[in-house]
Coordinates of C-alpha atoms in Angstrom, one line a residue:
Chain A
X1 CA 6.4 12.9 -10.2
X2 CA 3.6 13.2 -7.8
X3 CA 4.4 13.5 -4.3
X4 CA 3.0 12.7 -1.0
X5 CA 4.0 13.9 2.3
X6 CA 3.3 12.6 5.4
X7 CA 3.9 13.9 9.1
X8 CA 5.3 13.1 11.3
X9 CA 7.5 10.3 10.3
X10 CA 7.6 8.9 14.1
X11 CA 6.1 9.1 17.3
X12 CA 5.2 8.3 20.9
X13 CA 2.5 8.8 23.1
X14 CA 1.4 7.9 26.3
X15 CA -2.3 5.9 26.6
X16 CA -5.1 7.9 26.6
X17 CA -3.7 10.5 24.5
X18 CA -4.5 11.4 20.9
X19 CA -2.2 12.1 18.0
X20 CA -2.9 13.5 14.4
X21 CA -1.3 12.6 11.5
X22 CA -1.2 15.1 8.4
X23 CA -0.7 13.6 4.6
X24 CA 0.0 16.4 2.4
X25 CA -0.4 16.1 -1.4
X26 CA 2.2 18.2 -3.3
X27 CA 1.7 19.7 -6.7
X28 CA -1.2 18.2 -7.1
X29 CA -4.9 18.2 -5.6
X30 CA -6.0 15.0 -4.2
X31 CA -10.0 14.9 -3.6
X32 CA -9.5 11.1 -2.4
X33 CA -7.2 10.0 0.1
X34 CA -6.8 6.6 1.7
X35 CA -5.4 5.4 4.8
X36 CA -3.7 2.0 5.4
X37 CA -2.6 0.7 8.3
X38 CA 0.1 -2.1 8.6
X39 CA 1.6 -4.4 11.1
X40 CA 4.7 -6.3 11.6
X41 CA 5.1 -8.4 8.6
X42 CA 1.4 -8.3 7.4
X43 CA -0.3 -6.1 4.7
X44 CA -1.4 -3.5 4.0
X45 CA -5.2 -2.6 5.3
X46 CA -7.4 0.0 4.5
X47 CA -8.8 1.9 7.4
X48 CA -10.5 4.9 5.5
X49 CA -11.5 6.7 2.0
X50 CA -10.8 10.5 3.0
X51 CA -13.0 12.2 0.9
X52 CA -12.3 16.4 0.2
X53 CA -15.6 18.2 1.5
X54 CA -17.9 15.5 2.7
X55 CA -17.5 12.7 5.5
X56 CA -14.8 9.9 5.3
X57 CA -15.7 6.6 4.7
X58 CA -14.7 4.0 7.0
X59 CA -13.7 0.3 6.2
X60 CA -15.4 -2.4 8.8
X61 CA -14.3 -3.0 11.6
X62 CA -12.7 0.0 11.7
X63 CA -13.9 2.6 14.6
X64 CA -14.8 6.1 12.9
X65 CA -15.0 7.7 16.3
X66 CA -11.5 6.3 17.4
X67 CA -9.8 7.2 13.7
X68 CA -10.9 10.3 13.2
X69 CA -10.3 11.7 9.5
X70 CA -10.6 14.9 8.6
X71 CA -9.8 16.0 4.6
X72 CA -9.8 19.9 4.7
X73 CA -8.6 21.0 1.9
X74 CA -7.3 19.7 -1.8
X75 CA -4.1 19.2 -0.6
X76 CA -4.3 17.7 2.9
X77 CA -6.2 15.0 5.2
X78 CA -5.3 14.2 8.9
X79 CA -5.8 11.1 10.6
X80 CA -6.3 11.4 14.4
X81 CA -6.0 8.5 17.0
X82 CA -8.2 9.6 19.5
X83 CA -7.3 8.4 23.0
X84 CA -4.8 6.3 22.1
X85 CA -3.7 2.5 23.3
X86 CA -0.9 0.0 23.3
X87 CA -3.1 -1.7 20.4
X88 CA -2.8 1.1 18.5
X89 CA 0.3 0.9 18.2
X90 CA 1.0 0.4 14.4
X91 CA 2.4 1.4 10.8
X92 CA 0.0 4.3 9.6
X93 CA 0.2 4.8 5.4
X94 CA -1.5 7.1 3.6
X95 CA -1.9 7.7 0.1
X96 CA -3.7 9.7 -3.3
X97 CA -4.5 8.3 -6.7
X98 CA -2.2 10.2 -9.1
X99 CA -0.7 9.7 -12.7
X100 CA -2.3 9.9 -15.9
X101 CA -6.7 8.5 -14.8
X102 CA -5.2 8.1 -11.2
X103 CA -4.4 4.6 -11.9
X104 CA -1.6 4.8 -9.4
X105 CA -1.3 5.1 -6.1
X106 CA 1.3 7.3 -4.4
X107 CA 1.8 6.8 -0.8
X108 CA 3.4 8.6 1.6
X109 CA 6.8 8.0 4.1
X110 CA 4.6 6.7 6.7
X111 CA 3.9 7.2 10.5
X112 CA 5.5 4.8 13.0
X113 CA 2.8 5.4 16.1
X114 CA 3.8 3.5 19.5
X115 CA 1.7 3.8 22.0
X116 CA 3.1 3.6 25.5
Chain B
X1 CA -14.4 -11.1 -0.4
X2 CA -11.3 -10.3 -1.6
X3 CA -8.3 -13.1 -1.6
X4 CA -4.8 -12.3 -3.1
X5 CA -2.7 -15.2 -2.4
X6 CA 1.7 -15.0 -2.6
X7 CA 4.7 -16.6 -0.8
X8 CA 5.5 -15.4 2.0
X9 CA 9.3 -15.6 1.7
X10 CA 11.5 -16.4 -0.9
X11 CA 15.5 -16.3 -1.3
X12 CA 17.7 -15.6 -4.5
X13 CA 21.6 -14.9 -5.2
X14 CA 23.0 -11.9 -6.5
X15 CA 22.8 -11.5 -10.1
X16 CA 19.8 -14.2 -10.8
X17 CA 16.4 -14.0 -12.0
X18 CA 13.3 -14.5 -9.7
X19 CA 9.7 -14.9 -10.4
X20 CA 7.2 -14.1 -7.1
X21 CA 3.6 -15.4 -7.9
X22 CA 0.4 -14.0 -7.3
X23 CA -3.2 -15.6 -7.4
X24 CA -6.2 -14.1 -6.4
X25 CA -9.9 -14.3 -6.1
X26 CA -11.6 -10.6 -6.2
X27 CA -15.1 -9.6 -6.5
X28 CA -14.6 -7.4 -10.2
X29 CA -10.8 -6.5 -11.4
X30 CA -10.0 -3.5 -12.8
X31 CA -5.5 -3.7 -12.6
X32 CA -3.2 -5.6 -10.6
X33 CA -0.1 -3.3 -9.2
X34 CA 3.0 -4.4 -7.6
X35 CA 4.9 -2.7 -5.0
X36 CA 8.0 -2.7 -3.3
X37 CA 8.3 -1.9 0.1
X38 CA 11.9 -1.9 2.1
X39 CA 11.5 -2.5 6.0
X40 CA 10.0 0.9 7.4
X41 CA 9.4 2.3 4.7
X42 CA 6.5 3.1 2.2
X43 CA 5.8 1.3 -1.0
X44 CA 6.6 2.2 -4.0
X45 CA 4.9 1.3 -7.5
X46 CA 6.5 -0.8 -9.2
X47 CA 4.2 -2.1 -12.1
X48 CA 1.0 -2.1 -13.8
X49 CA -1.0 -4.6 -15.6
X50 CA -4.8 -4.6 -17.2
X51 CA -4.7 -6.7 -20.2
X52 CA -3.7 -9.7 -20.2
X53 CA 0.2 -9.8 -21.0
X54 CA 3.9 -9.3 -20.4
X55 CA 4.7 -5.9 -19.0
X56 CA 8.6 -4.7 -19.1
X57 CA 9.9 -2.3 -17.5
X58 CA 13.6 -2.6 -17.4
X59 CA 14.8 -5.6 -14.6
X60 CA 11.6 -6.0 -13.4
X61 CA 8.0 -7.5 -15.6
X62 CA 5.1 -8.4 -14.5
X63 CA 2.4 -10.6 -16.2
X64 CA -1.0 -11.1 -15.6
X65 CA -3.4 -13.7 -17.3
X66 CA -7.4 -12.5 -16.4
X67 CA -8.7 -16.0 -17.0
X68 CA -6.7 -17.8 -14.4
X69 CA -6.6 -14.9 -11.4
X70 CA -2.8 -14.9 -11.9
X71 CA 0.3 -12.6 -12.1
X72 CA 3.7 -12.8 -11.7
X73 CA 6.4 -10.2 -10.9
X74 CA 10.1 -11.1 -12.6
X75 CA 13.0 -9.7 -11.2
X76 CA 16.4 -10.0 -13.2
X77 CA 20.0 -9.5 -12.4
X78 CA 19.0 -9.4 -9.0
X79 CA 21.0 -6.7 -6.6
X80 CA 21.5 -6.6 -3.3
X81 CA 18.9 -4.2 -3.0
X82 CA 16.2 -5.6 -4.5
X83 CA 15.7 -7.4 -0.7
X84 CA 12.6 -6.2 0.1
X85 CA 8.7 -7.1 0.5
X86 CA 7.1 -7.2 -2.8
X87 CA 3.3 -6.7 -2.7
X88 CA 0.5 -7.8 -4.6
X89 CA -2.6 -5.5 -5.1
X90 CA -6.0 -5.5 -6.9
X91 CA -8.1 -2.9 -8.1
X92 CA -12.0 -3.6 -8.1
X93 CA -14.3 -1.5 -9.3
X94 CA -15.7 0.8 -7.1
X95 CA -16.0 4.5 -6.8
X96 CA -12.8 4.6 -5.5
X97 CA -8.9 4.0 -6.5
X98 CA -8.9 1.5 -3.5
X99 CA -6.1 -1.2 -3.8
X100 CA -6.7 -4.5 -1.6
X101 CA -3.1 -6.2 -1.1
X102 CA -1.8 -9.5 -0.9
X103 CA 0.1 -10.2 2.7
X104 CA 3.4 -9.6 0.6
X105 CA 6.7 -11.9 -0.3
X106 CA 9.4 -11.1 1.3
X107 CA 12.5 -11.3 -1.3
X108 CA 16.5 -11.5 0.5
X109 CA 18.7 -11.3 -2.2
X110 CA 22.1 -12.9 -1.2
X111 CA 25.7 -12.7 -2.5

């Protein structure tokens, strides 16, 4: 089946620093991506809509100049926490529609991001 | 706005059956998923329903009825690793495959 991969699995950063996060669609082209962030024992919640060729488009609330999302090719989209803090600090998901009319959606392993 | 409503925590023994609800209010519908999601990990589909109707799919079913906002996942011959967060979601029409989720029920399956 359809897989998504996502990098890197964990990581940790010091405050004011950014880090990007890749998601990777394999065997498959994904023009729409999504990103979800998640928090201790809550749901998920969708940040973005990473869309191949033209701007993202952001959920409110959500900072598009502090989530930076960048979808450059078919196959992959990035997600960069631009200078990064403690509050930050969260479950980062993404995923692509896939299956037979992209009914599903297939996520990916997930980052851990801690901010220190 | 959106509101998906489940428990937040619910309990079973080895080898039973065990039905998590779901209710929700959405602006549209167009498919109600569930998910499974073990602790660090990602989710992974579990079900899909449209119509109205049972949907098997070996232990697990999921049911939805349209007219009352509802749906229900049914787990049988429960296993120990069936402990995990089971999550709601709901498709509304939009331009996009966007899924809004339900807070989750965590299931612990028990010997």
């Amino acid at each position: 089946g359809a897989v998504v991969s996502q990098h890197p699995s964990r990581v940790i950063c010091k405050s004011g620093t950014s880090v990007k996060i890749e998601c990777r669609s394999l065997d498959f082209q994904a023009t729409t991506m999504f990103w979800y962030r998640q928090f201790p024992k809550k749901s998920l919640m969708l940040m973005a809509t990473s869309n191949e060729g033209s701007k993202a488009t952001y959920e409110q609330g959500v900072e598009k100049d502090k989530f930076l999302i960048n979808h450059a090719s078919l196959t992959l989209s990035t997600l960069t926490v631009t200078s990064a803090h403690p509050e930050d600090s969260s479950f980062y998901i993404c995923s692509a529609p896939t299956g037979a009319g992209a009914n599903v959606l297939t996520f990916g392993a997930g980052s851990r991001l801690t901010v220190l | 706005g959106q509101n998906i409503d489940q428990p937040t925590e619910m309990t079973a023994t080895e080898g039973a059956i065990v039905q998590i609800n779901c209710t929700y209010q959405t602006s549209g519908f167009n498919g109600l998923f569930w998910y499974q999601q073990h602790a660090g990990e990602a989710p992974t589909f579990l079900s899909y329903n449209v119509l109205d109707g049972l949907e098997e799919k070996g232990r697990f079913s999921s049911f939805l009825s349209r007219s009352k906002g509802y749906s229900y996942l049914l787990l049988k011959e429960l296993q120990m690793k069936d402990s995990a967060s089971y999550l709601c979601a709901v498709r509304v029409p939009s331009g996009y495959s966007t899924l809004t989720f339900g807070k989750g029920t965590m299931l612990l399956v028990s010997p």
